[in-house]
């Protein structure tokens, strides 16, 4: 600690207040505390207070400990010697975790060492799969076949070499059964150990299970139970060969196209009774640790070796997650708290996770998750047999649908003539009741976090509720619902501050409220109110903007204008020509900035790709304006579309895009950052240009949205937005399989919302994109799926004249 130290380039110090609510609820610490993390590092994040964060920032450029302490002490007006005594344990922990390092190799951003086409270890790199701070994983070509290359990073230390050598011996023992077959093992010229194994094309087990849960009407689909049975069989076979995996979690299991389960990553595996010399240290993912390991860790004693019955506990925890989409306990964030829960708390019953009629299965998992190893099954084979027998008692034909509301229990909602709604649609009834009851409650929690998500906003506030009610009123032709929408819009207007009028995002600022005001007034035939709202939106649209995206920037304003053009275009009493002029000017201004940007995918200029904050949104807003105005396409639009298409990743019939051009950023399924958002872009591109290439991309993205990662129920980043992507493909292709997917996603979103309401400490937010409103609109839209549209995003199918010109 005498030389210069520096924070690694990719270290992140984030205030806890910016974490998503679902994450923040489980993180110990106040809103003024910070989380310190290094992406792609194996070191878990640390929660620190504001003073510790301030001290760490002293090392953003190389400096000695003495100099950093002197600067920090001067600012804090404290004695340097006392400060050093207080912070030394913290700084030492940062050194051990390599959150503070010497300037040079270890301080650089963790990125892939090899590019596509490079040759290393007699392999030609095809794709980088994963980069960590000590190892990298690539899909490669080896001796004219696809293979997986796991290679140590330079300066990763002798422990990585030992781990790879150990894994090679385990794989030789398994000989391609249950695990990949080893093809080569050695060391490169610069001393990096490597391991080459067969490439197993397949899907991560967690993703396969999420897809099965999302695509079925049953609370526990038979195919999902079958997958869990095969997982148990795989571990039973592994144990039968004398190997304990010691690293159980969803990313270490692959499911092949024919349903075979393969166990990968055997760097921590051990042969029972024979560890090839010195045993490797314990590792893995904390949520799957067994109680006996948790107790030793909390006590600070020597960690026990992984065992067959200990791994039984871990595999049962894994199967519980695959079945439900939840861990067997509601874990907080924090190592000690997690370990104490593992030791003390019993698993949450499957019935509490929305899976009725599974008592026999619950009993099997509860026994395998016993706190005392002696109370568990004698071995994994016995677990598999018991699980298979219990699965035979499951009611696979059961449909999870809410019972009809009891007559007379709706309270004030009866005045809104809701009796015409489907009698079994309790969710929509309850939501409508909540919008009425909440309107008179000035303290109602809309799920707002000021000032980021203002109370009047479309995304999370009153304007979103108003538009949702407006859409449902149109679907049911219900004047009372329309009146309720107007009352919610008044509430949104009451929350608008003078500062908000300077914002330009229709999703978060006053411009979307003006857009909704104009649409409601237009539907009611109130020409004066419509004109005032349109003028307000045009005035807001004239503000300068720095952000370009469709969620909080200039593209969102262009999208709002396209909605007004769609609605007003057939009516000669509106100032249609002025709308077109403002929109065209905005489009020109946006593309002047887009044209100045580097090519999409240029590694020197990383950029966002997804719908909410990236190129998909820029291009979608452009296409919507071209569709609505109509207006000539910008000259470079086809080039940018193809550049974005070139960033796709293919996995069989699935096509996905990372949310940004960083090689290791995760892939999502929702509208804002994932595949669902790309469905809308490519579907609209095909509708306008009729190029079948765009249709194939839309369908591939739609497939990936079905197989996407675990999401919540929201319209923005969850199942509701994904369901609308499936509806978009159904409307565009006429293929009913997309409609079936939408129904399944809506049902699962309803189920998840009901579970969240039962378990949440406070009521759910009512907003459109981040709250319950989006799902209510989806349920109503599914009554007439041919005319469904993602709210205030897709073309709402307003009446149009036979022909329109740019002059209106």
Short mmCIF file of N, CA, C and O in Angstrom, two decimals, residues 83-136:
data_model
loop_
_atom_site.label_atom_id
_atom_site.label_comp_id
_atom_site.label_asym_id
_atom_site.label_seq_id
_atom_site.Cartn_x
_atom_site.Cartn_y
_atom_site.Cartn_z
N UNK A 83 -8.04 9.50 10.54
CA UNK A 83 -8.73 9.02 9.34
C UNK A 83 -8.12 7.71 8.86
O UNK A 83 -8.83 6.75 8.54
N UNK A 84 -6.79 7.66 8.82
CA UNK A 84 -6.12 6.45 8.35
C UNK A 84 -6.47 5.25 9.24
O UNK A 84 -6.74 4.16 8.75
N UNK A 85 -6.49 5.47 10.54
CA UNK A 85 -6.83 4.38 11.46
C UNK A 85 -8.26 3.89 11.21
O UNK A 85 -8.55 2.69 11.26
N UNK A 86 -9.18 4.83 10.93
CA UNK A 86 -10.59 4.47 10.74
C UNK A 86 -10.82 3.73 9.42
O UNK A 86 -11.63 2.81 9.36
N UNK A 87 -10.13 4.16 8.35
CA UNK A 87 -10.46 3.64 7.02
C UNK A 87 -9.54 2.51 6.57
O UNK A 87 -9.79 1.89 5.54
N UNK A 88 -8.48 2.23 7.33
CA UNK A 88 -7.52 1.21 6.87
C UNK A 88 -8.18 -0.14 6.63
O UNK A 88 -7.94 -0.76 5.59
N UNK A 89 -9.03 -0.66 7.54
CA UNK A 89 -9.67 -1.96 7.25
C UNK A 89 -10.50 -1.94 5.97
O UNK A 89 -10.51 -2.91 5.20
N UNK A 90 -11.19 -0.81 5.73
CA UNK A 90 -11.99 -0.71 4.50
C UNK A 90 -11.10 -0.72 3.27
O UNK A 90 -11.37 -1.44 2.30
N UNK A 91 -10.03 0.06 3.27
CA UNK A 91 -9.13 0.10 2.12
C UNK A 91 -8.46 -1.26 1.91
O UNK A 91 -8.25 -1.70 0.77
N UNK A 92 -8.13 -1.94 3.00
CA UNK A 92 -7.52 -3.26 2.87
C UNK A 92 -8.49 -4.24 2.21
O UNK A 92 -8.10 -5.04 1.35
N UNK A 93 -9.78 -4.17 2.58
CA UNK A 93 -10.77 -5.05 1.95
C UNK A 93 -10.92 -4.73 0.47
O UNK A 93 -11.14 -5.62 -0.35
N UNK A 94 -10.78 -3.45 0.09
CA UNK A 94 -10.86 -3.07 -1.33
C UNK A 94 -9.66 -3.61 -2.10
O UNK A 94 -9.78 -4.00 -3.27
N UNK A 95 -8.51 -3.64 -1.45
CA UNK A 95 -7.32 -4.21 -2.09
C UNK A 95 -7.48 -5.71 -2.30
O UNK A 95 -7.18 -6.25 -3.37
N UNK A 96 -7.97 -6.40 -1.27
CA UNK A 96 -8.16 -7.85 -1.39
C UNK A 96 -9.17 -8.17 -2.48
O UNK A 96 -9.00 -9.12 -3.25
N UNK A 97 -10.23 -7.37 -2.57
CA UNK A 97 -11.26 -7.59 -3.59
C UNK A 97 -10.87 -7.04 -4.96
O UNK A 97 -11.64 -7.18 -5.91
N UNK A 98 -9.69 -6.42 -5.05
CA UNK A 98 -9.17 -5.83 -6.28
C UNK A 98 -10.10 -4.74 -6.82
O UNK A 98 -10.25 -4.56 -8.02
N UNK A 99 -10.72 -4.01 -5.86
CA UNK A 99 -11.43 -2.80 -6.22
C UNK A 99 -10.48 -1.62 -6.23
O UNK A 99 -10.80 -0.56 -6.79
N UNK A 100 -9.33 -1.78 -5.62
CA UNK A 100 -8.20 -0.86 -5.74
C UNK A 100 -7.01 -1.67 -6.23
O UNK A 100 -6.70 -2.72 -5.65
N UNK A 101 -6.34 -1.20 -7.27
CA UNK A 101 -5.25 -1.97 -7.88
C UNK A 101 -4.10 -1.04 -8.24
O UNK A 101 -4.24 0.19 -8.22
N UNK A 102 -2.97 -1.64 -8.60
CA UNK A 102 -1.87 -0.86 -9.12
C UNK A 102 -2.18 -0.42 -10.55
O UNK A 102 -2.82 -1.15 -11.30
N UNK A 103 -1.75 0.77 -10.95
CA UNK A 103 -1.97 1.21 -12.32
C UNK A 103 -1.31 0.23 -13.30
O UNK A 103 -0.26 -0.33 -13.02
N UNK A 104 -1.98 0.01 -14.43
CA UNK A 104 -1.43 -0.91 -15.43
C UNK A 104 -2.45 -1.94 -15.87
O UNK A 104 -3.65 -1.64 -15.98
N UNK A 105 -2.00 -3.17 -16.06
CA UNK A 105 -2.84 -4.21 -16.63
C UNK A 105 -4.11 -4.43 -15.81
O UNK A 105 -5.21 -4.53 -16.34
N UNK A 106 -3.96 -4.53 -14.49
CA UNK A 106 -5.10 -4.87 -13.64
C UNK A 106 -6.10 -3.73 -13.51
O UNK A 106 -7.22 -3.96 -13.05
N UNK A 107 -5.72 -2.52 -13.89
CA UNK A 107 -6.65 -1.40 -13.78
C UNK A 107 -7.45 -1.19 -15.06
O UNK A 107 -8.37 -0.38 -15.09
N UNK A 108 -7.14 -1.91 -16.10
CA UNK A 108 -7.84 -1.73 -17.38
C UNK A 108 -9.21 -2.39 -17.34
O UNK A 108 -9.45 -3.32 -16.57
N UNK A 109 -10.08 -1.91 -18.19
CA UNK A 109 -11.43 -2.47 -18.30
C UNK A 109 -11.35 -3.95 -18.67
O UNK A 109 -10.52 -4.35 -19.50
N UNK A 110 -12.19 -4.78 -18.04
CA UNK A 110 -12.20 -6.21 -18.35
C UNK A 110 -12.91 -6.40 -19.68
O UNK A 110 -14.11 -6.20 -19.80
N UNK A 111 -12.14 -6.75 -20.69
CA UNK A 111 -12.72 -6.95 -22.03
C UNK A 111 -12.08 -8.15 -22.68
O UNK A 111 -11.05 -8.66 -22.22
N UNK A 112 -12.70 -8.63 -23.74
CA UNK A 112 -12.22 -9.82 -24.43
C UNK A 112 -10.81 -9.61 -24.97
O UNK A 112 -10.49 -8.53 -25.50
N UNK A 113 -9.97 -10.63 -24.86
CA UNK A 113 -8.58 -10.55 -25.34
C UNK A 113 -8.48 -10.87 -26.83
O UNK A 113 -7.48 -10.52 -27.47
N UNK A 114 -9.50 -11.55 -27.38
CA UNK A 114 -9.42 -12.01 -28.77
C UNK A 114 -10.67 -11.60 -29.52
O UNK A 114 -11.77 -11.54 -28.97
N UNK A 115 -10.50 -11.31 -30.81
CA UNK A 115 -11.60 -10.92 -31.68
C UNK A 115 -11.96 -12.07 -32.61
O UNK A 115 -11.21 -13.04 -32.76
N UNK A 116 -13.11 -11.94 -33.24
CA UNK A 116 -13.53 -12.93 -34.21
C UNK A 116 -12.46 -13.09 -35.30
O UNK A 116 -11.97 -12.11 -35.84
N UNK A 117 -12.10 -14.33 -35.59
CA UNK A 117 -11.09 -14.62 -36.60
C UNK A 117 -9.69 -14.83 -36.05
O UNK A 117 -8.83 -15.39 -36.74
N UNK A 118 -9.44 -14.39 -34.81
CA UNK A 118 -8.12 -14.61 -34.20
C UNK A 118 -7.89 -16.11 -33.99
O UNK A 118 -8.83 -16.89 -33.81
N UNK A 119 -6.62 -16.50 -34.03
CA UNK A 119 -6.24 -17.90 -33.80
C UNK A 119 -5.50 -17.97 -32.48
O UNK A 119 -4.52 -17.25 -32.25
N UNK A 120 -5.96 -18.83 -31.59
CA UNK A 120 -5.34 -19.02 -30.28
C UNK A 120 -5.55 -20.47 -29.86
O UNK A 120 -6.62 -21.04 -30.10
N UNK A 121 -4.52 -21.09 -29.31
CA UNK A 121 -4.59 -22.48 -28.85
C UNK A 121 -5.07 -23.41 -29.96
O UNK A 121 -5.88 -24.31 -29.73
N UNK A 122 -4.59 -23.15 -31.20
CA UNK A 122 -4.96 -23.96 -32.36
C UNK A 122 -6.45 -23.88 -32.68
O UNK A 122 -7.00 -24.78 -33.33
N UNK A 123 -7.10 -22.82 -32.23
CA UNK A 123 -8.52 -22.61 -32.48
C UNK A 123 -8.72 -21.26 -33.17
O UNK A 123 -7.98 -20.31 -32.91
N UNK A 124 -9.72 -21.19 -34.03
CA UNK A 124 -10.10 -19.92 -34.64
C UNK A 124 -11.34 -19.40 -33.92
O UNK A 124 -12.36 -20.10 -33.83
N UNK A 125 -11.25 -18.18 -33.41
CA UNK A 125 -12.34 -17.62 -32.62
C UNK A 125 -13.53 -17.30 -33.53
O UNK A 125 -13.40 -16.63 -34.55
N UNK A 126 -14.71 -17.81 -33.13
CA UNK A 126 -15.95 -17.51 -33.83
C UNK A 126 -16.79 -16.48 -33.08
O UNK A 126 -17.46 -15.66 -33.69
N UNK A 127 -16.73 -16.54 -31.74
CA UNK A 127 -17.58 -15.66 -30.94
C UNK A 127 -17.09 -15.66 -29.50
O UNK A 127 -16.70 -16.70 -28.97
N UNK A 128 -17.11 -14.48 -28.89
CA UNK A 128 -16.83 -14.39 -27.45
C UNK A 128 -18.13 -14.65 -26.70
O UNK A 128 -19.15 -14.00 -26.94
N UNK A 129 -18.10 -15.60 -25.78
CA UNK A 129 -19.29 -15.98 -25.03
C UNK A 129 -19.32 -15.30 -23.66
O UNK A 129 -20.35 -14.81 -23.22
N UNK A 130 -18.17 -15.26 -22.99
CA UNK A 130 -18.13 -14.69 -21.64
C UNK A 130 -16.72 -14.22 -21.33
O UNK A 130 -15.74 -14.86 -21.72
N UNK A 131 -16.63 -13.10 -20.63
CA UNK A 131 -15.35 -12.59 -20.15
C UNK A 131 -15.47 -12.32 -18.66
O UNK A 131 -16.38 -11.60 -18.22
N UNK A 132 -14.59 -12.90 -17.88
CA UNK A 132 -14.48 -12.61 -16.45
C UNK A 132 -13.09 -12.08 -16.17
O UNK A 132 -12.24 -12.04 -17.07
N UNK A 133 -12.83 -11.70 -14.94
CA UNK A 133 -11.53 -11.10 -14.65
C UNK A 133 -10.39 -12.12 -14.63
O UNK A 133 -9.22 -11.74 -14.64
N UNK A 134 -10.73 -13.43 -14.63
CA UNK A 134 -9.66 -14.43 -14.62
C UNK A 134 -9.72 -15.40 -15.79
O UNK A 134 -8.70 -15.99 -16.17
N UNK A 135 -10.87 -15.60 -16.41
CA UNK A 135 -10.99 -16.51 -17.54
C UNK A 135 -11.88 -15.91 -18.63
O UNK A 135 -12.66 -14.99 -18.37
N UNK A 136 -11.74 -16.46 -19.83
CA UNK A 136 -12.60 -16.06 -20.95
C UNK A 136 -13.10 -17.32 -21.64
O UNK A 136 -12.41 -18.34 -21.67
#
